[in-house]
Structures are given as C-alpha cells and as structure tokens.
PDB file of C-alpha atoms in Angstrom:
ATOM      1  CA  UNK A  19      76.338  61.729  -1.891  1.00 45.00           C
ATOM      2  CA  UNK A  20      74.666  58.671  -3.217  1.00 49.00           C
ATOM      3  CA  UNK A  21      76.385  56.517  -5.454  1.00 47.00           C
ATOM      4  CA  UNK A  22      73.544  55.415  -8.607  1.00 50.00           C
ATOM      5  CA  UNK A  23      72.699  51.663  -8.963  1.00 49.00           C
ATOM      6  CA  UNK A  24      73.121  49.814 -11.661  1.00 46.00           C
ATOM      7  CA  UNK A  25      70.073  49.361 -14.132  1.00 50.00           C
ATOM      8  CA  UNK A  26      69.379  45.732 -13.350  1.00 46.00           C
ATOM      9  CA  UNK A  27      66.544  44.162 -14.319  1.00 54.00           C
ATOM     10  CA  UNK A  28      63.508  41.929 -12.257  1.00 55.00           C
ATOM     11  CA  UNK A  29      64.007  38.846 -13.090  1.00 61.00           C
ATOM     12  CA  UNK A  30      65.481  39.250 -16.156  1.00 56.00           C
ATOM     13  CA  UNK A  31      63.512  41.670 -17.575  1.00 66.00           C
ATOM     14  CA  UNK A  32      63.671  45.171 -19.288  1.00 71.00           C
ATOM     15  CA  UNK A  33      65.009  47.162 -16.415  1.00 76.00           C
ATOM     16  CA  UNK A  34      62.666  48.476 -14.237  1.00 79.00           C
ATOM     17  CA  UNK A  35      63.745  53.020 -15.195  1.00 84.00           C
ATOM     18  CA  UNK A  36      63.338  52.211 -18.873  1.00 83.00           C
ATOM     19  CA  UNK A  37      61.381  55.183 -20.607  1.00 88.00           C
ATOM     20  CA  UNK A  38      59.833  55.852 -24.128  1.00 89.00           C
ATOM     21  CA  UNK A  39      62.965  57.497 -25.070  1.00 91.00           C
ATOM     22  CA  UNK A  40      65.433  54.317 -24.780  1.00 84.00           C
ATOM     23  CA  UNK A  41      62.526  52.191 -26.513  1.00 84.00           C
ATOM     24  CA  UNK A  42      62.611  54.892 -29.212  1.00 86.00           C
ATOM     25  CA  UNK A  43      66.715  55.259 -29.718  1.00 84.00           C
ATOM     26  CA  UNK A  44      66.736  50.976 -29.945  1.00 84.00           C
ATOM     27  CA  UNK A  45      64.943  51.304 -32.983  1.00 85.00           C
ATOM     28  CA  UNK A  46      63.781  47.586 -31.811  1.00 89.00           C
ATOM     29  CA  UNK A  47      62.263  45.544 -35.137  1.00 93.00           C
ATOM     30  CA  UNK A  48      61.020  42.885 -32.583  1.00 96.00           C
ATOM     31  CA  UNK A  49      59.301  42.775 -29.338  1.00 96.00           C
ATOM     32  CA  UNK A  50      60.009  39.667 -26.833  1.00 97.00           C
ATOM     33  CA  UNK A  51      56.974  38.294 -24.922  1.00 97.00           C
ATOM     34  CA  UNK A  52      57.884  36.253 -22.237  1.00 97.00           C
ATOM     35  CA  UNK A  53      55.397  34.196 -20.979  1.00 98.00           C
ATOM     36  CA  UNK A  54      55.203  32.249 -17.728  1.00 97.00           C
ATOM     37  CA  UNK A  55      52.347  30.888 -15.281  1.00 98.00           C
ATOM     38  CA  UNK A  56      51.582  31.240 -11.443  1.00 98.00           C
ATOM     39  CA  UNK A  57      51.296  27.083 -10.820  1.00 98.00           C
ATOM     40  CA  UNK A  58      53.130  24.869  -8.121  1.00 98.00           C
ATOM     41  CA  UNK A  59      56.673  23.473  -8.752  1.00 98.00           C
ATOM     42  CA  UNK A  60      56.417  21.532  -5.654  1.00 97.00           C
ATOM     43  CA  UNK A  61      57.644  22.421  -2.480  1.00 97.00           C
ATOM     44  CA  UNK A  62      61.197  23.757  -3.260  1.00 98.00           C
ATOM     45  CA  UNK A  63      60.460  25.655  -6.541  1.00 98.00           C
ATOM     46  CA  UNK A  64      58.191  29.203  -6.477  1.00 97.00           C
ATOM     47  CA  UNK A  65      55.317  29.219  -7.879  1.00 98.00           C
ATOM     48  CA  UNK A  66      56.652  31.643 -10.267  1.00 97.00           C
ATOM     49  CA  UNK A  67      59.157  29.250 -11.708  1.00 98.00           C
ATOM     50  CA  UNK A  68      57.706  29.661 -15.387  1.00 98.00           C
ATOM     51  CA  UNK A  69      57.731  33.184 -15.423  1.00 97.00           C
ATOM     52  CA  UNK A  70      61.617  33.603 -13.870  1.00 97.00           C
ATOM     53  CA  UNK A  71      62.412  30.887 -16.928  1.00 98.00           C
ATOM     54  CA  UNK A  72      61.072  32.821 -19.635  1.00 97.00           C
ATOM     55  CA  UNK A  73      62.190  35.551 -18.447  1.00 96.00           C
ATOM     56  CA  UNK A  74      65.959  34.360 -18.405  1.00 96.00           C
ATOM     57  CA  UNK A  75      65.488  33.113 -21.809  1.00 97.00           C
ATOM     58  CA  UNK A  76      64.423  36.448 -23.025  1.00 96.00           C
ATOM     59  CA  UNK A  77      67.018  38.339 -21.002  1.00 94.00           C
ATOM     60  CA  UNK A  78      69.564  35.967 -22.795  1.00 95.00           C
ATOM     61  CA  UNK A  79      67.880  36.365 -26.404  1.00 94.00           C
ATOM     62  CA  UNK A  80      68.327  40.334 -25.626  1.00 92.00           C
ATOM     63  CA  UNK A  81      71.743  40.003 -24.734  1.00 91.00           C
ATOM     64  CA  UNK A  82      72.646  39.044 -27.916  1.00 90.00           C
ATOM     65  CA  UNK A  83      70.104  41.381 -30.145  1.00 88.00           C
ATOM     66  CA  UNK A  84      68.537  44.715 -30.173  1.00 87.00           C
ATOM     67  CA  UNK A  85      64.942  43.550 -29.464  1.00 93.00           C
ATOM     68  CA  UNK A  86      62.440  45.301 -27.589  1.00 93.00           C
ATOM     69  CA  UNK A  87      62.096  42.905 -24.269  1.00 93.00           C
ATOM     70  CA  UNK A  88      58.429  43.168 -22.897  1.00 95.00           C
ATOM     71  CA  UNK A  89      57.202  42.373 -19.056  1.00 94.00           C
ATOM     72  CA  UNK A  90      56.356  39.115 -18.705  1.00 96.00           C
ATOM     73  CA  UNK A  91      52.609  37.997 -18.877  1.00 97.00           C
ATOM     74  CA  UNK A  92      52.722  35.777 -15.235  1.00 96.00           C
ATOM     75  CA  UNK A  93      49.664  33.491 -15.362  1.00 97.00           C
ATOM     76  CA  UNK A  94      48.280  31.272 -17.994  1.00 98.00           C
ATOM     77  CA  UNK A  95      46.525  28.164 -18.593  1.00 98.00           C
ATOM     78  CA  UNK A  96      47.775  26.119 -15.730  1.00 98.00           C
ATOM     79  CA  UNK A  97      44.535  24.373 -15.281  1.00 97.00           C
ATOM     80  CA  UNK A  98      46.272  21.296 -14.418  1.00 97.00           C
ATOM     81  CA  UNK A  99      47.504  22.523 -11.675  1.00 98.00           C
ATOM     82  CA  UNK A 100      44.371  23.082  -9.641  1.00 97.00           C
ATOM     83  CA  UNK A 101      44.118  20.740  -7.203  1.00 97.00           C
ATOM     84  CA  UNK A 102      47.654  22.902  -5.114  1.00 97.00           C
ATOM     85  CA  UNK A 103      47.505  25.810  -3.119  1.00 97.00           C
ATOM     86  CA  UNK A 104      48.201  28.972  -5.010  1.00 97.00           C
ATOM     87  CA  UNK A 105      48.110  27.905  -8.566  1.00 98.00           C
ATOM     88  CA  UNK A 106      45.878  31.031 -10.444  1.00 98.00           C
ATOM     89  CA  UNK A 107      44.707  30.292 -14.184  1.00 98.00           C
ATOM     90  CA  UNK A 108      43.366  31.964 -17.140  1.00 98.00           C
ATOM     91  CA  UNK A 109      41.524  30.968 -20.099  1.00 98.00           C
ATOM     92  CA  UNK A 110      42.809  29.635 -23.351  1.00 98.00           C
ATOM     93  CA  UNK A 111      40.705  32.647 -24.864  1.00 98.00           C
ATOM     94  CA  UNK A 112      41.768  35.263 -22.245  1.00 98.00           C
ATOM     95  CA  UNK A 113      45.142  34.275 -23.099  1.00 98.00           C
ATOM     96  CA  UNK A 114      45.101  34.616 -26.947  1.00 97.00           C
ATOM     97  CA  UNK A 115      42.798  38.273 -26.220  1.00 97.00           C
ATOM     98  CA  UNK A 116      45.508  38.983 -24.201  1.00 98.00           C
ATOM     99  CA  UNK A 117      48.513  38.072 -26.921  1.00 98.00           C
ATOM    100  CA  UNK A 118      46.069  39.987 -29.485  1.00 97.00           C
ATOM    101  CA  UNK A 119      45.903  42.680 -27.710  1.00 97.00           C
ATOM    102  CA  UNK A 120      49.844  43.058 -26.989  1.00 98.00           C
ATOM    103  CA  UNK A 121      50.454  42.661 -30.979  1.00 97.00           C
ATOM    104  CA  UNK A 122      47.778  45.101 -31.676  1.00 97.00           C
ATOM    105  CA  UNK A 123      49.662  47.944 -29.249  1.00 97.00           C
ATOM    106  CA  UNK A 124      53.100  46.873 -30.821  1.00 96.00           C
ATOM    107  CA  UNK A 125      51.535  47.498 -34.845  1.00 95.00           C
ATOM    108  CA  UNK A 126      50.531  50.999 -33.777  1.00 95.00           C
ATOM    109  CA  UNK A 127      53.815  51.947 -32.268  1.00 92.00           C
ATOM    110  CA  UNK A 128      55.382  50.252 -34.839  1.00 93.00           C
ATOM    111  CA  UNK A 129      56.711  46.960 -34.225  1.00 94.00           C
ATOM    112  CA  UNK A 130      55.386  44.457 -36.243  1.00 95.00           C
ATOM    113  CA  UNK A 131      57.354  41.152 -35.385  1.00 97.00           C
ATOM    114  CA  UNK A 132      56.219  39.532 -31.929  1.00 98.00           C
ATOM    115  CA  UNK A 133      58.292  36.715 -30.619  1.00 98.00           C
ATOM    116  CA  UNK A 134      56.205  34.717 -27.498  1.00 98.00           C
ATOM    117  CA  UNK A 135      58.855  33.227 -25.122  1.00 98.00           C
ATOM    118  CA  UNK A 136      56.668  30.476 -23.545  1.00 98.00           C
ATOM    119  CA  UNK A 137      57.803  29.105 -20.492  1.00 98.00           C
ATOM    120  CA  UNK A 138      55.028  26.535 -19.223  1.00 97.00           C
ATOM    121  CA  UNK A 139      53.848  23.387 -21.540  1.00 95.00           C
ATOM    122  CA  UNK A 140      50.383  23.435 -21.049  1.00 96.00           C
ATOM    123  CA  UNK A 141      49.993  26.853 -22.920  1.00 98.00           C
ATOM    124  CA  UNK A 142      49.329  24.788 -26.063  1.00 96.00           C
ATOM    125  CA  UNK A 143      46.986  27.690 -27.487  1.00 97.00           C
ATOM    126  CA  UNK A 144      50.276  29.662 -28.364  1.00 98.00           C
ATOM    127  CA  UNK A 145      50.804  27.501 -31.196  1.00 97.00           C
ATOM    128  CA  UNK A 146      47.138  28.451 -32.428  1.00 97.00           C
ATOM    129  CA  UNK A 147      47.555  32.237 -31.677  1.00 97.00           C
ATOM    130  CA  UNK A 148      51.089  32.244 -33.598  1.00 97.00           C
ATOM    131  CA  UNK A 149      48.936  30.624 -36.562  1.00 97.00           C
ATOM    132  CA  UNK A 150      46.311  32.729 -36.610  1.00 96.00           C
ATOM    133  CA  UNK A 151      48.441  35.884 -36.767  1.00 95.00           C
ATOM    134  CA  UNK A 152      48.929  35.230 -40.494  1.00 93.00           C
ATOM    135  CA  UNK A 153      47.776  38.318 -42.672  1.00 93.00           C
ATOM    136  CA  UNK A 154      46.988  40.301 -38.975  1.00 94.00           C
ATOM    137  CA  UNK A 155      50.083  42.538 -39.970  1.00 95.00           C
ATOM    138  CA  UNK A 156      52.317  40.952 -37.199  1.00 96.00           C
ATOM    139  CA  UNK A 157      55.106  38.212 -38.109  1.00 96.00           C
ATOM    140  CA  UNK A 158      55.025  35.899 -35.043  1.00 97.00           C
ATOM    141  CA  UNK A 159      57.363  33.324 -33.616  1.00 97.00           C
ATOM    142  CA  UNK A 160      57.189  30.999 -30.766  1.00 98.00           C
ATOM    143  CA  UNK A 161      60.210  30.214 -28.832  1.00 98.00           C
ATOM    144  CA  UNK A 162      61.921  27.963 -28.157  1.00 98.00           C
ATOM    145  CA  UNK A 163      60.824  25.020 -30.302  1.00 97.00           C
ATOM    146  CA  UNK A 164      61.399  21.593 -29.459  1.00 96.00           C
ATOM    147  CA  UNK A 165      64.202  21.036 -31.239  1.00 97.00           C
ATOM    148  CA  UNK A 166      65.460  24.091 -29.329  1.00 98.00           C
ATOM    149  CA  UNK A 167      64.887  22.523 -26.166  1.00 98.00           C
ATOM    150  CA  UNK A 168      66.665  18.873 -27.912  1.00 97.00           C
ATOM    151  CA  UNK A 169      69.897  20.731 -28.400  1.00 98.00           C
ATOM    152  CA  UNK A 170      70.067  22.622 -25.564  1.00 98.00           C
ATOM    153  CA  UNK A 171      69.044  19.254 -23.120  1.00 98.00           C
ATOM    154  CA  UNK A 172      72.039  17.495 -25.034  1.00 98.00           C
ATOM    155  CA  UNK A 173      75.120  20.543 -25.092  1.00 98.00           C
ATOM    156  CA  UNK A 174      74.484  20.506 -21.195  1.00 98.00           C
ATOM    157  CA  UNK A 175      74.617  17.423 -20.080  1.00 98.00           C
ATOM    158  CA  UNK A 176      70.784  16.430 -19.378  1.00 98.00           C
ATOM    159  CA  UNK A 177      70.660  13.164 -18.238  1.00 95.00           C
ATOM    160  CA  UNK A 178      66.797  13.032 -17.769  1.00 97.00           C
ATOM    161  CA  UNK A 179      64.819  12.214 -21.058  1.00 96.00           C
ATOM    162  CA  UNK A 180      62.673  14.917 -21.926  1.00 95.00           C
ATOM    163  CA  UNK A 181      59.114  12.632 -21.462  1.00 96.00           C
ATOM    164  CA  UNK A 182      60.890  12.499 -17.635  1.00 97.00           C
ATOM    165  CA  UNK A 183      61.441  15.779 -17.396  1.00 97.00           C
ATOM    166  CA  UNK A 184      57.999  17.484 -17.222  1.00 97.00           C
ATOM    167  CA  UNK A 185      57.469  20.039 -14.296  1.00 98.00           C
ATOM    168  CA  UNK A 186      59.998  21.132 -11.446  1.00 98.00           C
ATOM    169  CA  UNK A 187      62.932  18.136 -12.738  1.00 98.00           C
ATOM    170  CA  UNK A 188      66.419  18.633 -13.664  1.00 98.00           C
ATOM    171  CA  UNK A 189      66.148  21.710 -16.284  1.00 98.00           C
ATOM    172  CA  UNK A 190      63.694  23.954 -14.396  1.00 98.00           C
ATOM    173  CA  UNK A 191      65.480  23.372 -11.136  1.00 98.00           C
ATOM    174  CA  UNK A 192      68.609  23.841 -13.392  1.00 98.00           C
ATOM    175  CA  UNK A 193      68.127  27.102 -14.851  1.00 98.00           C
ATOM    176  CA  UNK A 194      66.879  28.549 -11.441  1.00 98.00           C
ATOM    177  CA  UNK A 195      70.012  27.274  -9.577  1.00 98.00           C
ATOM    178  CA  UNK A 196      72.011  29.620 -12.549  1.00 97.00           C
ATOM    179  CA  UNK A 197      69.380  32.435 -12.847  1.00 95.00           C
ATOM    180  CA  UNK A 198      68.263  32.684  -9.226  1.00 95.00           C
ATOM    181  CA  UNK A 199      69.401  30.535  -6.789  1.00 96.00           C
ATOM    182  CA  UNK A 200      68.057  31.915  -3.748  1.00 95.00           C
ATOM    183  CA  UNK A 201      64.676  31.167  -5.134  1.00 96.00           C
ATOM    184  CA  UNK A 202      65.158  27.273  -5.418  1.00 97.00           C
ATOM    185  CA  UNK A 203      64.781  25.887  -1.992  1.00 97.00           C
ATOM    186  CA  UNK A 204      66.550  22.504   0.123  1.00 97.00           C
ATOM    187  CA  UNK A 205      64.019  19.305  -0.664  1.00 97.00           C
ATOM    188  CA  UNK A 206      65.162  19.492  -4.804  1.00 98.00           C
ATOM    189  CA  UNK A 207      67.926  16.747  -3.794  1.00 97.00           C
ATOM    190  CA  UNK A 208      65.519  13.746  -2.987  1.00 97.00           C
ATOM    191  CA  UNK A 209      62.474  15.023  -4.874  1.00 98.00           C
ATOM    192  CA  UNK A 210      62.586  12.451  -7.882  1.00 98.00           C
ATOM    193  CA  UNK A 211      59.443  11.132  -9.220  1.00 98.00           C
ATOM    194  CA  UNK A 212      59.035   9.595 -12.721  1.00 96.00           C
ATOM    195  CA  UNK A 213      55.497   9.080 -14.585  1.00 97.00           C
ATOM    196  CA  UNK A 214      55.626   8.910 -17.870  1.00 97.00           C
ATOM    197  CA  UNK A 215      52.594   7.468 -18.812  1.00 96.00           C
ATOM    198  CA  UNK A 216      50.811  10.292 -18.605  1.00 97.00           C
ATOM    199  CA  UNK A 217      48.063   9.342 -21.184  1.00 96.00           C
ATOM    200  CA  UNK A 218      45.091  10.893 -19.706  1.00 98.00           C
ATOM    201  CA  UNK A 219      46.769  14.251 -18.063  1.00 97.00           C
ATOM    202  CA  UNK A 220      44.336  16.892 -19.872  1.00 95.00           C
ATOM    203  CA  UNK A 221      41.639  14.575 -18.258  1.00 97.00           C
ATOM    204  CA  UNK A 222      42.830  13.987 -14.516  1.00 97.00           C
ATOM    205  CA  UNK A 223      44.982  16.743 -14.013  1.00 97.00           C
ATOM    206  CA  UNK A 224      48.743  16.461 -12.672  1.00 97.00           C
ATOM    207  CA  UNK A 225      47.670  14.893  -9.408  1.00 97.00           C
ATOM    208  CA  UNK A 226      46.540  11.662 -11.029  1.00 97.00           C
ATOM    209  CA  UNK A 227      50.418  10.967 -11.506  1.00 98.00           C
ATOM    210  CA  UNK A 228      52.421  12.966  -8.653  1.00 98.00           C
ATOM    211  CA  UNK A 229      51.435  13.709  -5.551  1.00 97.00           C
ATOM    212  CA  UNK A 230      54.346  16.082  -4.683  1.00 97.00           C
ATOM    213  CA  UNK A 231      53.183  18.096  -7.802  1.00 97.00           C
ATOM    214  CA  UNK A 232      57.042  16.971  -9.080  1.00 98.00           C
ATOM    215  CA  UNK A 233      57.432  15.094 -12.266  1.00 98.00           C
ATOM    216  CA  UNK A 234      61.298  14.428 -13.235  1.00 98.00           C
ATOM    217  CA  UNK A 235      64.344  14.169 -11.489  1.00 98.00           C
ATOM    218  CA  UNK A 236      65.699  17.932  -9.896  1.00 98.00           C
ATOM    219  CA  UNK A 237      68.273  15.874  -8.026  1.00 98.00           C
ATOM    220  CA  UNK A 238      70.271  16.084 -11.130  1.00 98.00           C
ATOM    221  CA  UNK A 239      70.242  19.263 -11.541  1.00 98.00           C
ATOM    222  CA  UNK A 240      73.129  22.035 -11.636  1.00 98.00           C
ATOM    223  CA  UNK A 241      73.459  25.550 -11.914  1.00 98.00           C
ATOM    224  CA  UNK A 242      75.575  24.936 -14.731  1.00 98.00           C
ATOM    225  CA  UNK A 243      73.601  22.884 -16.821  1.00 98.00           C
ATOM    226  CA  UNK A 244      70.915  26.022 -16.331  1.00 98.00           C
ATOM    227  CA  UNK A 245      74.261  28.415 -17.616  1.00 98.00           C
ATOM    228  CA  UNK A 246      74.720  26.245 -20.687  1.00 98.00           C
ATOM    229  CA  UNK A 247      71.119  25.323 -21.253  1.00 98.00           C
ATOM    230  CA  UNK A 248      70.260  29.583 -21.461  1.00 98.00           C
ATOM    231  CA  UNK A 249      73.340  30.144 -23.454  1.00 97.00           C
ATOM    232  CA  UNK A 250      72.446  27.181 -26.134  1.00 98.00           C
ATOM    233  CA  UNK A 251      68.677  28.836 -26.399  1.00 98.00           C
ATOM    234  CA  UNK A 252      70.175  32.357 -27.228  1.00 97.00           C
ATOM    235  CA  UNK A 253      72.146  30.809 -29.740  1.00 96.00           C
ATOM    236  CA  UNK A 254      69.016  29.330 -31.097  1.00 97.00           C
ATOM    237  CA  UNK A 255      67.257  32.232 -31.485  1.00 96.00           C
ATOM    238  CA  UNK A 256      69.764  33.672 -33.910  1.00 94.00           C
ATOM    239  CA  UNK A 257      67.722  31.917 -36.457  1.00 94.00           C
ATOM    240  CA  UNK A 258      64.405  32.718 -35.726  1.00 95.00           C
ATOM    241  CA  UNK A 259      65.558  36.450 -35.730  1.00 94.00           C
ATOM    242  CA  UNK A 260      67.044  35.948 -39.397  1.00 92.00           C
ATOM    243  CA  UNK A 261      63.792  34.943 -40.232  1.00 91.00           C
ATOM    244  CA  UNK A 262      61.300  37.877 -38.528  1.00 92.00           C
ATOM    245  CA  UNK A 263      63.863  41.037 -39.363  1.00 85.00           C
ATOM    246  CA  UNK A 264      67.083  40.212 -41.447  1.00 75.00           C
ATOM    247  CA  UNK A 265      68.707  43.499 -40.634  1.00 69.00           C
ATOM    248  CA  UNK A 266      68.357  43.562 -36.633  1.00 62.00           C
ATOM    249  CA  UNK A 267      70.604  40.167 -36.651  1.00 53.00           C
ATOM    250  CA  UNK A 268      74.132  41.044 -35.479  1.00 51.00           C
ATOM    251  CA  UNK A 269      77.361  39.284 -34.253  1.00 41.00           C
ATOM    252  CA  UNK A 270      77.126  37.742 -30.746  1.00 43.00           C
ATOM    253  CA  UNK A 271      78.833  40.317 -28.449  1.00 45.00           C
TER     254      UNK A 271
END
C-alpha cells in the first residue's frame, strides 16, 4: 500500500491538491500575490530567481497568518534584461490588466484585500497599480517596502550596501542558498561586480554596467543570511496585515 505524501508546496506556494473547499474553510480576509519575473541572474542563478523569492516571502508571510496564498505571476517587466538569452517580458500595462484582473476575481469571491509580493525592482508600475486601487473596492498593499528590506539587510548580517546589491548579489543568492539550494549553481563564489553609478539604466539597459548580467557581491552570501532575511520579512508583514484586516492578525505560531 502506498504511503500519502506530504502536501508540500512548488516553490513555496499554495500546495499544489488545494481545492475550493480548503480556500472556503480558511475564511482567508487577504489574498497574497507573489510576483516574480523570467530575467537572467547570471550564470549560477535560474532565471526564475524572482519568482522562487517571492514566493518564499509569501510562503513565510502564510506561515504566520491565515491568508489566501495565490500562484505566482512569473514574468514581468524585465525589459532591462533583454540583451541575455531567455529573459521573457511583459508590458507595464499587461501587467497592471493582469493585477486588475486578479483583484477583480478576488471582489467577486469575496476577498477584498490584495497584498502584491514583488520580487524584481524594475516592476515600478506596482506602486501605480496599488495607488490606483483606491475606491476600486480592493484595499491593496505592496510588500515588502524598503524599509522592510533595511531591517531585514541589517538583522542578517548584509555586508553589501543595498545601491551594491542590485541583481543576483549577496541577498538573492542568499535566500536561494536557504529556500532552494540546489537551484543556485558553483560560479556565485567569484562572481562580484560593483556599479553603482547606474544613472542612465532605464536608458541602456543592464548591459551598459555588467557584462556577466551580475550586479553585487553573491560571494558573500549564506544560506543563513537568506533564513534570517525571510524570517525578518514575515515579521514585517505583521503590520501591514493590522492595517488591511485587523481581525485575521494572530500570534506568531
């Protein structure tokens, strides 16, 4: 007789034999939205690294709360990017139709507090779209802030400044040496590369300042700084939650 597996989830998402009626007994007041991109990390991170980091973060945030943790939208506006092999983008404006869209479902089902869990830096239209949702009948949040990002970069030990650290450096390579190490490659050890003047990036693109696609310093990085770095971002959240639904806040298991 077979023994049954364990519910575990893909990357850190809702697991994969979730039906209607577990979403329905959660009673869930808030949906999570991560959010990654399909861009290159250079040659030792996947180009999936976005996705598997907002994904942890969410998996983390539900850990702690009842929320309602949504599949993760995988490619964005990584337009930067272009110039490396496999790096797929979408529009700022498919994006947000997208994000629309998702709230929309959520409303008639619902759920009426949408929290995006953003994963890549160039997606600088979420700030817009969590704007614009004022008076739409959904209560957005984007997470994590930057001052999320501050005190998690200090509790664990981050010795790269954050203008350093801006694609595949010491936290991304971090938090995929904790999350999913068999995903991070051998090459992250003597991949640093520093540019940060980066004054004309929206302009040039990322290969105008790395030719490696690499920007920050992964050789620093440690599966426990990723541990602590995850744990400090849950912690954050605890706010933001206060803030969308009072009553689905709880004690930290």
């Amino acid at each position: 007789m077979s023994v049954p597996q364990p519910r575990m989830p893909a990357l850190g998402m809702l697991p994969l034999d979730t039906t209607t009626v577990d979403v329905r007994e959660s009673q869930a007041e808030v949906a999570v939205l991560p959010i990654g991109s399909f861009e290159q990390h250079g040659p030792y991170l996947p180009l999936m690294t976005d996705t598997v980091v907002a994904c942890a973060i969410a998996r983390e945030m539900a850990a702690r709360h009842p929320v309602h943790l949504l599949p993760p939208v995988t490619m964005s506006c990584s337009q930067e990017h272009a110039d490396w092999p496999g790096t797929v983008s979408i529009s700022a404006t498919t994006l947000c139709a997208v994000i629309r869209d998702i709230a929309g479902s959520l409303r008639n089902s619902g759920v009426e507090n949408l929290v995006l869990v953003n994963g890549h830096g160039g997606n600088y239209v979420l700030r817009n779209v969590v704007q614009e949702s004022q008076g739409t009948g959904t209560r957005m949040a984007l997470f994590p802030g930057p001052s999320d990002w501050d005190v998690a970069r200090e509790r664990a030990g981050v010795l790269t400044p954050s203008v350093s650290d801006m694609h595949a450096g010491e936290v991304e390579t971090s938090i995929l040496l904790h999350d999913h190490p068999e995903l991070v490659r051998p090459g992250y050890e003597t991949a640093d590369w520093t540019a940060d003047d980066r004054k004309h990036l929206l302009s040039l693109g990322m290969r105008a300042y790395t030719e490696s696609g690499v920007i920050g310093r992964p050789s620093r990085a440690s599966a426990e700084k990723g541990r602590i770095v995850l744990a400090s971002l849950a912690e954050s959240f605890d706010e933001y939650l206060s803030l969308l639904a009072p009553k689905s806040r709880r004690a930290v298991r």
